[in-house]
Short mmCIF file of C-alpha atoms in Angstrom, two decimals:
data_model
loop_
_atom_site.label_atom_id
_atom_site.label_comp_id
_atom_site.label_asym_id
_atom_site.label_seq_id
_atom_site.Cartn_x
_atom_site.Cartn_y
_atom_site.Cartn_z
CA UNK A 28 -0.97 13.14 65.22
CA UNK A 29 -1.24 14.39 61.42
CA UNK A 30 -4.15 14.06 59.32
CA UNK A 31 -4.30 14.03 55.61
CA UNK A 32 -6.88 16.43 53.83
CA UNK A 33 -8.30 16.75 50.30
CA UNK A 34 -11.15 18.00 48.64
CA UNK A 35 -12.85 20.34 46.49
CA UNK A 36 -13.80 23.75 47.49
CA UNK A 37 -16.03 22.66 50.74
CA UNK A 38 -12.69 21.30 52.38
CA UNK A 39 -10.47 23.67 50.72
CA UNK A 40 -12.76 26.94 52.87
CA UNK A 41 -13.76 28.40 49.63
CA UNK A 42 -15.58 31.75 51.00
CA UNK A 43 -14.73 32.05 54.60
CA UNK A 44 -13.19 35.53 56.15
CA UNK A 45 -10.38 33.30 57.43
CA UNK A 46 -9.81 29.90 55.60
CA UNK A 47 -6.73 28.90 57.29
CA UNK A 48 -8.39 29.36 60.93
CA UNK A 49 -12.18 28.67 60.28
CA UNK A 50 -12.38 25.35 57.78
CA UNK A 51 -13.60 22.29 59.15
CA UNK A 52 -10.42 20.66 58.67
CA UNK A 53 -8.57 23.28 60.82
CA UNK A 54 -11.12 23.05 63.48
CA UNK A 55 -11.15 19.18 63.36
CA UNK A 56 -7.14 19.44 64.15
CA UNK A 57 -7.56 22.02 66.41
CA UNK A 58 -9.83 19.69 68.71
CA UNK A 59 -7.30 16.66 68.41
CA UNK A 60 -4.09 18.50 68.94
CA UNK A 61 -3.28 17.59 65.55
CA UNK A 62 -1.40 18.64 62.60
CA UNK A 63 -3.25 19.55 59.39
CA UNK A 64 -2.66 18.83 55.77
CA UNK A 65 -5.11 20.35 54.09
CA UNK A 66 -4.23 19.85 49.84
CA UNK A 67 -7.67 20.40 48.73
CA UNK A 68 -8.58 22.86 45.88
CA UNK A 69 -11.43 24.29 44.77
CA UNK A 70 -13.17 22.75 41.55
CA UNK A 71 -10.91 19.42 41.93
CA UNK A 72 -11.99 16.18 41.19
CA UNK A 73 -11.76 12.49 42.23
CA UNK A 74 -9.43 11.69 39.92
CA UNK A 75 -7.00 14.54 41.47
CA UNK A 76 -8.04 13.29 45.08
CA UNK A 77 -6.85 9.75 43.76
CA UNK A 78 -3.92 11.41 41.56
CA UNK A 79 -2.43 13.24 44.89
CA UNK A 80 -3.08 9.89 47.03
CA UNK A 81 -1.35 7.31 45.08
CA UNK A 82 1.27 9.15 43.15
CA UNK A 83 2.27 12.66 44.87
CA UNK A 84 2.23 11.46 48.70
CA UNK A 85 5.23 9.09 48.42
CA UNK A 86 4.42 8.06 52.15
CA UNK A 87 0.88 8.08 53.42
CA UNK A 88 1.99 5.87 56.50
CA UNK A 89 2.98 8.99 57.86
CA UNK A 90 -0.47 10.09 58.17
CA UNK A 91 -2.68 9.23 61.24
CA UNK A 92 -5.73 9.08 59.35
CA UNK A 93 -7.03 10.23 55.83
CA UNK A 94 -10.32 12.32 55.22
CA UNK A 95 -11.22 12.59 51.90
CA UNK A 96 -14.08 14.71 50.42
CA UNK A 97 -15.09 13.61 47.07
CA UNK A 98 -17.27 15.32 44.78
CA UNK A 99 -18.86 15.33 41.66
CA UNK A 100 -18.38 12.72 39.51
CA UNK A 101 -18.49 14.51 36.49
CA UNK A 102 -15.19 16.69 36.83
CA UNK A 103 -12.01 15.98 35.88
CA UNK A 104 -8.76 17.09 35.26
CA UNK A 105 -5.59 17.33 32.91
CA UNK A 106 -2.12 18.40 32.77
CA UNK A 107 -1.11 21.73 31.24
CA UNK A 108 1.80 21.46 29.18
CA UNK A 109 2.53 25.06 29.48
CA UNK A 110 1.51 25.60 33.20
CA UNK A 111 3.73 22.49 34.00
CA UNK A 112 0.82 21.20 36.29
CA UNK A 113 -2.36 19.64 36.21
CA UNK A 114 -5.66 21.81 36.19
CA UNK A 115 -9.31 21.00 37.24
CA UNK A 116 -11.64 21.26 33.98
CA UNK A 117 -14.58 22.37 36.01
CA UNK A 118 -15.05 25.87 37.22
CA UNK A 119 -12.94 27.17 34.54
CA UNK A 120 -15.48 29.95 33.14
CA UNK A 121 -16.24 31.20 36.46
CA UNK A 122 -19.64 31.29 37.52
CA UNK A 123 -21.05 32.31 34.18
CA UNK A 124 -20.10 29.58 32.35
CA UNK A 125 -19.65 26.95 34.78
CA UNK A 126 -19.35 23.60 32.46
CA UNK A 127 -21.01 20.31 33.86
CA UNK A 128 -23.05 17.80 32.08
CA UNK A 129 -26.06 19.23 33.88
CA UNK A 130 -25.70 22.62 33.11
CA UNK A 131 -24.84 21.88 29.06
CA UNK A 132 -27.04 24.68 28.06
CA UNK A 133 -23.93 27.38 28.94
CA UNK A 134 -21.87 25.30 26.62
CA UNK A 135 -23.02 27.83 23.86
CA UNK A 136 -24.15 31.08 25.83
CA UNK A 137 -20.34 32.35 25.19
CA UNK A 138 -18.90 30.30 22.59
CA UNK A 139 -16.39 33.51 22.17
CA UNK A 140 -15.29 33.79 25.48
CA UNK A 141 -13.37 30.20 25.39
CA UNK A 142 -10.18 28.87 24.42
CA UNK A 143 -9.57 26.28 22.65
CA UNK A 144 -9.34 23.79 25.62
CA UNK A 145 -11.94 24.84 27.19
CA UNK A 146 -14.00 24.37 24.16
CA UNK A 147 -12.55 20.94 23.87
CA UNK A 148 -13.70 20.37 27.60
CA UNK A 149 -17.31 21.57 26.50
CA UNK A 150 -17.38 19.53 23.76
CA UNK A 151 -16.32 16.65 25.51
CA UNK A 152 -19.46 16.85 27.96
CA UNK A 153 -21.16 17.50 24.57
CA UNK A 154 -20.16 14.57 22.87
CA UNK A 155 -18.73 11.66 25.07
CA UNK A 156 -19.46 12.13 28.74
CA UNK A 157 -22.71 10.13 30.22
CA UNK A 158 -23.56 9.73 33.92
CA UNK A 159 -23.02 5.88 33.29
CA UNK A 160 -19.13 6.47 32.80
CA UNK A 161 -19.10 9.18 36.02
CA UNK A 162 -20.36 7.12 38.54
CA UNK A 163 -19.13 3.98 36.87
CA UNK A 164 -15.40 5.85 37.45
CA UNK A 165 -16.64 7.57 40.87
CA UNK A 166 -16.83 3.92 41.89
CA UNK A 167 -13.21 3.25 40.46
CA UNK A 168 -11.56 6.33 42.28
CA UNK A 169 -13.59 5.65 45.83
CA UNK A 170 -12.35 1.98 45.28
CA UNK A 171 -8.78 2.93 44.34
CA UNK A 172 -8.98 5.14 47.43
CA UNK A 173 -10.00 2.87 50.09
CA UNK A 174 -7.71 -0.36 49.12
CA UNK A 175 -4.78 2.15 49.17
CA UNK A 176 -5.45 3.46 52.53
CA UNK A 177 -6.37 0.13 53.93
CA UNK A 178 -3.07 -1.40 52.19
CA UNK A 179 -0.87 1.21 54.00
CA UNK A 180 -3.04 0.38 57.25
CA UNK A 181 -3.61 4.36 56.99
CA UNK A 182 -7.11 4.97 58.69
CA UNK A 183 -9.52 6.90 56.26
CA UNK A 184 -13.17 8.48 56.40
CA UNK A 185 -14.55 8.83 52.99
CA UNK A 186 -17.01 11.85 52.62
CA UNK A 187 -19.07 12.68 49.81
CA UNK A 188 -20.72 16.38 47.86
CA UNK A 189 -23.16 14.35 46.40
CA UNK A 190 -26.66 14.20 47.95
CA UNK A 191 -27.48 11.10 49.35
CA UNK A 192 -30.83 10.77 48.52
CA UNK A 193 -30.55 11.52 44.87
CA UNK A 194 -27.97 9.15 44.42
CA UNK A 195 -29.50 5.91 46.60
CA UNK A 196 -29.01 3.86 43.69
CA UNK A 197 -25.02 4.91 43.57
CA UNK A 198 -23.49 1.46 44.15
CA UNK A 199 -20.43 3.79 46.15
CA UNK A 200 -20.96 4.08 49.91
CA UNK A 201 -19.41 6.64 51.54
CA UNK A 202 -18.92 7.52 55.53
CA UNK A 203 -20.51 10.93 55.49
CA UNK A 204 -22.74 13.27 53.65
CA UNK A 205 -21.63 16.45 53.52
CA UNK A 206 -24.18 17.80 51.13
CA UNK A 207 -26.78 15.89 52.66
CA UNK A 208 -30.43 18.07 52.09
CA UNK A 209 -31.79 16.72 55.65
CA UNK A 210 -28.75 18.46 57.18
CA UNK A 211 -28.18 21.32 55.10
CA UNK A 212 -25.79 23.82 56.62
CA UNK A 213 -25.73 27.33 56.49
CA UNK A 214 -23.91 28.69 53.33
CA UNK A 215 -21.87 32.26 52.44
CA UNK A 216 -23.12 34.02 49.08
CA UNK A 217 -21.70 30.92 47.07
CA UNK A 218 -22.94 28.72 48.41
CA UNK A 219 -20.15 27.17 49.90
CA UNK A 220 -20.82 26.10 53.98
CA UNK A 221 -19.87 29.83 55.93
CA UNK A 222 -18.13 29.56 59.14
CA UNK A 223 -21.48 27.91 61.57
CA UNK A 224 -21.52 25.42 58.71
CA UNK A 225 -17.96 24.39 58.61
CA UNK A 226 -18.41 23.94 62.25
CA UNK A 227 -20.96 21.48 62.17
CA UNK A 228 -19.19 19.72 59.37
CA UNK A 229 -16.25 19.51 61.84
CA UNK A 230 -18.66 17.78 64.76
CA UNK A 231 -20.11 15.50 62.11
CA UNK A 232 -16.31 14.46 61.68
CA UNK A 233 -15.56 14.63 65.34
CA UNK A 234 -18.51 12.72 66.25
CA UNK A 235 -17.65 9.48 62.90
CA UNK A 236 -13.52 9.78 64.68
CA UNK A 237 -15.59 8.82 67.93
CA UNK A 238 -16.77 5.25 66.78
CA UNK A 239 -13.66 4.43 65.21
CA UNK A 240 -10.67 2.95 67.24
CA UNK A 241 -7.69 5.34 66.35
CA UNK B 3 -7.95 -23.06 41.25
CA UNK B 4 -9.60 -19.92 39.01
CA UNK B 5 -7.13 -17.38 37.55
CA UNK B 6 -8.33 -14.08 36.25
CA UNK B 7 -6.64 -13.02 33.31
CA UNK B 8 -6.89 -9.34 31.49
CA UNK B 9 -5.13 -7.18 29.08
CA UNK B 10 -5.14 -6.12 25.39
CA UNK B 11 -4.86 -8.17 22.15
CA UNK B 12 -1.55 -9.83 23.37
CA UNK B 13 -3.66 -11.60 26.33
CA UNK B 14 -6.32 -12.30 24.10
CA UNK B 15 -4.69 -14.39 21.66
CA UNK B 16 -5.16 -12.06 18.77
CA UNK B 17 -3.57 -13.04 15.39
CA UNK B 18 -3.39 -16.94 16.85
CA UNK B 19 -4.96 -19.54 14.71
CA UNK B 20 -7.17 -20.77 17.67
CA UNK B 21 -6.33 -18.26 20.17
CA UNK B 22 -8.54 -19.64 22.79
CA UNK B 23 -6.45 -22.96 22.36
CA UNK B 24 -2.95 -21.37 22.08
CA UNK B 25 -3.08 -18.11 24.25
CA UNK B 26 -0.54 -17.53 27.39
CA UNK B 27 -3.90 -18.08 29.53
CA UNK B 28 -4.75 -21.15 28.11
CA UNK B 29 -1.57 -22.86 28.57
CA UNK B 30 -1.01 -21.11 32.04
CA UNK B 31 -4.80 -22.86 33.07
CA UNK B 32 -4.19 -26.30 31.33
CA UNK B 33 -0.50 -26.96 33.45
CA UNK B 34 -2.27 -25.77 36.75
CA UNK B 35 -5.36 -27.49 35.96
CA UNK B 36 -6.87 -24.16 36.75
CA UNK B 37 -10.27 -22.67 34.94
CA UNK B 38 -9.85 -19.47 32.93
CA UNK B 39 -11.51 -16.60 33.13
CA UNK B 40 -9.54 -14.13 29.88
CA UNK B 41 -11.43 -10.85 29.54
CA UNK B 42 -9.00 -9.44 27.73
CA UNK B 43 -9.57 -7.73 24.17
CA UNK B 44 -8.11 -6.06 21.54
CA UNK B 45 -7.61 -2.51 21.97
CA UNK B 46 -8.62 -2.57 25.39
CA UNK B 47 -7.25 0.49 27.98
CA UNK B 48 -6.18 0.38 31.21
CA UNK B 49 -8.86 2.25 32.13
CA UNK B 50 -11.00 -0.77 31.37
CA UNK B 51 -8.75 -3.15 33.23
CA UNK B 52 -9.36 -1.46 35.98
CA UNK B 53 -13.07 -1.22 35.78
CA UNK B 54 -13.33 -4.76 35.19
CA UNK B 55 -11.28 -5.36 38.33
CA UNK B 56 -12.58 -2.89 40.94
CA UNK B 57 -16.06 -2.40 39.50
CA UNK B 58 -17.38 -5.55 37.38
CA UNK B 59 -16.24 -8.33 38.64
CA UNK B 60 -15.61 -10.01 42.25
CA UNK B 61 -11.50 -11.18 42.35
CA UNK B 62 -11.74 -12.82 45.88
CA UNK B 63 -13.47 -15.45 43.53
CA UNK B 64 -10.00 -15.99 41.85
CA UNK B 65 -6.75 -17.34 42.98
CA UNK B 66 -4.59 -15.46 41.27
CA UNK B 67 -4.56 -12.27 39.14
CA UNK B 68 -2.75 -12.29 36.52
CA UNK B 69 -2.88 -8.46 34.45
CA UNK B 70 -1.38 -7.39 31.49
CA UNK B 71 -0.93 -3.58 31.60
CA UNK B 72 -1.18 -1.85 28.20
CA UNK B 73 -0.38 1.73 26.28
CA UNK B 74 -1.48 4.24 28.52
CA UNK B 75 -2.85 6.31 26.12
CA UNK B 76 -5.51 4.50 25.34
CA UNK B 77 -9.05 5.25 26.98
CA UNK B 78 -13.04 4.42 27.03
CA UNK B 79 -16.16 6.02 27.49
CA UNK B 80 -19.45 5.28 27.86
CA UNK B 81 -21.91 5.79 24.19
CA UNK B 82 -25.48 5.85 24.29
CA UNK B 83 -26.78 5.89 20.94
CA UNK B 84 -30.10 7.15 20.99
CA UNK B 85 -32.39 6.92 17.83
CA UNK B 86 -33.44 3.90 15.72
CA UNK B 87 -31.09 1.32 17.31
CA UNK B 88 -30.96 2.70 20.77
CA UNK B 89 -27.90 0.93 21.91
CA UNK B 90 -25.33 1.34 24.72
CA UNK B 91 -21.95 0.26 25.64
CA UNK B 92 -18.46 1.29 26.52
CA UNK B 93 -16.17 2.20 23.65
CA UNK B 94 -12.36 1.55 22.66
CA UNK B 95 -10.30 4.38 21.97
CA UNK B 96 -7.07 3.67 20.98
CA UNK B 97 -5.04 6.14 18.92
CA UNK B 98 -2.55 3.57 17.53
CA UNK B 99 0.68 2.50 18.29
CA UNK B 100 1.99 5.06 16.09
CA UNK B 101 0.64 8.28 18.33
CA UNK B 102 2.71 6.57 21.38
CA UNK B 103 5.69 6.29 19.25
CA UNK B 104 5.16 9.87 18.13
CA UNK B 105 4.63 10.84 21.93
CA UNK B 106 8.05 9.15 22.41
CA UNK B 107 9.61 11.42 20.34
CA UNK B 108 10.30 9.14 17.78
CA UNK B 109 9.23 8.18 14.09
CA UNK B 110 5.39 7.23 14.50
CA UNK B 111 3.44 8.63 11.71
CA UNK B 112 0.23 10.29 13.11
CA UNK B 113 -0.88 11.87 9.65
CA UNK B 114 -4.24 9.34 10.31
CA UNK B 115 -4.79 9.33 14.22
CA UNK B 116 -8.69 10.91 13.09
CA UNK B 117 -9.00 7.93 11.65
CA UNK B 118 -8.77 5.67 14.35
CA UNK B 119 -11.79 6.48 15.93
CA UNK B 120 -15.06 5.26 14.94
CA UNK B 121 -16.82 7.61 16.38
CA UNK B 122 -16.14 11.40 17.39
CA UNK B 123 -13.12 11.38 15.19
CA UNK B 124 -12.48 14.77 15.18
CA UNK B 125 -12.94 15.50 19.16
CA UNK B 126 -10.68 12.52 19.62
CA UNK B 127 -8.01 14.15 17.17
CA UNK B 128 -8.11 17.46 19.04
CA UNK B 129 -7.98 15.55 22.55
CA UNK B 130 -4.92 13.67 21.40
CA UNK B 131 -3.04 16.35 19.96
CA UNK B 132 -3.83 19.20 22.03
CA UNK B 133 -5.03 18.44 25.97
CA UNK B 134 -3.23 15.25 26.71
CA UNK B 135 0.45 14.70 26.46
CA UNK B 136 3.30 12.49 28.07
CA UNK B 137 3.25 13.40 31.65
CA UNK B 138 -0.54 13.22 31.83
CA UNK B 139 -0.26 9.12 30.42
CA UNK B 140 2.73 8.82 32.27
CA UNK B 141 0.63 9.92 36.06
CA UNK B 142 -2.02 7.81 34.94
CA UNK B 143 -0.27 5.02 34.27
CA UNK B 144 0.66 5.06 37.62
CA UNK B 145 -2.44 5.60 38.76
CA UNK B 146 -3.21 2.28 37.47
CA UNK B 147 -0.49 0.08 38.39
CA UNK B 148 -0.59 1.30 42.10
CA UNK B 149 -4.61 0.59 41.91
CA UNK B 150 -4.37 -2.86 40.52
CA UNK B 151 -1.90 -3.90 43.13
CA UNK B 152 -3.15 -2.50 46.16
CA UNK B 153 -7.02 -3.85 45.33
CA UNK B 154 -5.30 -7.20 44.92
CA UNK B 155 -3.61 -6.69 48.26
CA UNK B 156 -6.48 -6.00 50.16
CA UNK B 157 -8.18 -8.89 48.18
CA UNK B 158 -5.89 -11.56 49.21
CA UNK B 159 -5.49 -12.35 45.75
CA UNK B 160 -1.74 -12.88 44.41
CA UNK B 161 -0.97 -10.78 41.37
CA UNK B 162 1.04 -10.81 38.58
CA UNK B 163 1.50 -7.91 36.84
CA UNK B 164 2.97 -7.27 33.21
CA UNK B 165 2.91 -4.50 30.58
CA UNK B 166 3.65 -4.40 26.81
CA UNK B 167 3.98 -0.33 26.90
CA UNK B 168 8.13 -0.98 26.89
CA UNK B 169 8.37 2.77 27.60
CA UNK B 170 7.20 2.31 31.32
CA UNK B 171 9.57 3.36 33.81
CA UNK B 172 7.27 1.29 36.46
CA UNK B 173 8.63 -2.54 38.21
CA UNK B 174 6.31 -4.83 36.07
CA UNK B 175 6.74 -8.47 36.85
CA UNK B 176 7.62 -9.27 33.22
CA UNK B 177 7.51 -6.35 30.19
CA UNK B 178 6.34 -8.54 26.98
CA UNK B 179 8.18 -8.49 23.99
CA UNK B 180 8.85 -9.88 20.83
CA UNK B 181 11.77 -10.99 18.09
CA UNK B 182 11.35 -11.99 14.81
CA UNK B 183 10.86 -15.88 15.84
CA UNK B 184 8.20 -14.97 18.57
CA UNK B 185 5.91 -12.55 16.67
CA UNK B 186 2.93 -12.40 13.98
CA UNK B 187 2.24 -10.41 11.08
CA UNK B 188 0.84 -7.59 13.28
CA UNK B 189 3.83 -7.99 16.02
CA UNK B 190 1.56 -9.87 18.61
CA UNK B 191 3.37 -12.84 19.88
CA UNK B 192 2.88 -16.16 17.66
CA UNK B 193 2.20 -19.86 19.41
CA UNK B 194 5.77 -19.77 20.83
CA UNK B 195 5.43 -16.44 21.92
CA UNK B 196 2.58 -17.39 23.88
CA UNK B 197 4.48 -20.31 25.09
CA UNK B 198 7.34 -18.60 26.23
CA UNK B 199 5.38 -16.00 27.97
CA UNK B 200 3.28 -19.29 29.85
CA UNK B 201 6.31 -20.77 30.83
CA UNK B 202 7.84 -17.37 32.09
CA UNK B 203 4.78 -16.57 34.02
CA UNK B 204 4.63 -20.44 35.24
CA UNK B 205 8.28 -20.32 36.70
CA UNK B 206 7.16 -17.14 38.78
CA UNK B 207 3.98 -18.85 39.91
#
């Protein structure tokens, strides 16, 4: 059995002693005698989750099942001409100038500190981004992920960041809520789930495998 | 029978006489006796194609699918215009068909691109020559295609799917093009154009 992980920082075990051994997605294998593919990074977006789905992975049938963790709608990413790859655009000022629409006030605390396309980034979330396009899209990438997985007859559970409560009105449905207030897990420094809480997230995903009929 | 039609200007009918008369669409609807539903419009992205087909609009109602891909570098986003005339709607942004030549490496003339945009001229100047570039248009493209045609898939709805970006390196069911006989003032296909395109996509069907 092989399983097919991506994420943001949650699934990539941003914070813990031992990623590799301690991440839900580990322990989740671990239980099932399984193999894991874990390609999440930390800051990524939907559109990389959909990105590494329908273009990278030239065979997802090779997969047993898919477990996606999306998060925020409002990040994104491009492609680096000079790095040769694509990069998140969130995260990119590290924690004192972390750049989302909600936090636009850092936009100008360090106007200095940022290149130019980072500064095109901020003004971007400045100037064109609303929360109508990010959940409008959010609803475009969770769409584009599902039919792909169902067209492959690939097996998915689609998890969420976003809080479930705040966003009742979000027309996306997801399988699980990872960042769910009512079940809050216990967090490192960052904030990021610490090892108890990346065990719980595992059981949450242990306990959704249970009802379906792999 | 209902068949969903969407695109850019070319599926729209632009620079027809009475496009809504003449259009591919049209002609497609009137031999099947099917009804037409044509959302296309003139500068529209692919981005928007796909919103209208996984997030606006239901295409289990249709019986076939019939979408014309476009440049990939053109976008949307989402304006609220607060103020005096509050207003708010998704906007076009199309850098011209000159940036995508330029892109290709070959003669377009992109002295203008700021003015293109209506609004946010010069963020949309700085976006287009400095954070996106070929491979980025090129991933998303793909993006696209494989989105449209696996939501139609799971939909049970048959698809045909086309591009005009003649750059593509994807398998489009047809890539539209024109001659000198076949194409308006602005190079969008003329009445027989539009009636070579029907009867292409009407053999297929």
């Amino acid at each position: 059995m092989k399983i097919y992980f991506d994420g943001g920082s949650w699934c990539y075990g941003s914070e813990l002693l031992n990623r590799d051994e301690s991440r839900f997605s580990k322990i989740v294998c671990n239980k099932l005698g399984a193999e894991e593919y874990n390609i999440s990074q930390p800051g990524g977006s939907n559109a990389m989750m959909e990105r590494h789905l329908l273009v990278d992975h030239k065979n997802i049938k090779e997969f047993d099942l898919v477990i996606i963790q999306m998060v925020y709608p409002d990040r994104n990413e491009y492609y680096d001409r000079y790095k040769k790859k694509f990069e998140a655009n969130a995260n990119f000022g590290g924690r004192t100038s972390l750049v989302t629409p909600r936090e636009k006030i850092m936009v100008f605390d360090k106007p200095e500190a940022i290149d130019l396309t980072k500064k095109a980034w901020l003004d971007y979330y400045k100037y064109i981004y609303e929360d109508e396009y990010g959940l409008a899209y959010e609803e475009m990438h969770a769409t584009a992920i599902k039919s792909y997985c169902k067209c492959n007859n690939v097996p998915l559970i689609l998890g969420t960041m976003k809080k479930k409560k705040r966003f009742q009105s979000c027309k996306t449905k997801y399988d699980l809520y990872f960042n769910d207030p009512d079940n809050r897990v216990p967090r490192a420094s960052n904030n990021h789930p610490n090892e108890e809480g990346h065990a719980i997230h595992a059981q949450m995903i242990l306990n959704y495998i249970d009802g379906l009929s792999l | 029978m209902k068949i969903y039609f969407d695109g850019c200007s070319w599926t729209k009918g632009e620079e027809l006489e009475n496009q809504e008369e003449e259009r591919y669409s049209k002609l497609i609807c009137d031999e099947l006796g099917a009804e037409e539903t044509n959302l296309a419009i003139k500068g529209g992205s692919n981005d928007r194609i796909v919103r209208n087909l996984l997030v606006e609009n239901h295409i289990e109602e249709y019986d076939l699918a019939v979408i014309q891909m476009t440049f990939p570098v053109r976008t949307e986003y989402y304006m609220i215009r607060k103020g005096e005339y509050y207003d708010k709607c998704w906007r076009r942004v199309n850098p011209s068909n000159n940036y995508s030549r330029w892109l290709h490496g070959l003669d377009g003339d992109i002295r203008k691109l700021g003015e293109k945009f209506s609004d946010h001229s010069d963020f949309w100047k700085y976006w287009y020559m400095n954070i996106t570039n070929k491979k980025f248009f090129d991933v998303k493209e793909k993006i696209h295609y494989e989105t449209i045609k696996s939501y139609c898939a799971n939909k049970g709805v048959p698809l045909i799917i086309c591009s005009i970006n003649t750059w593509s390196k994807l398998k489009f069911d047809f890539v539209l093009t024109t001659d000198k006989n076949t194409k308006c003032k602005m190079g969008h296909p003329n009445k027989l154009g539009h009636q070579i395109i029907a009867k292409a996509m009407l053999d297929k069907i």
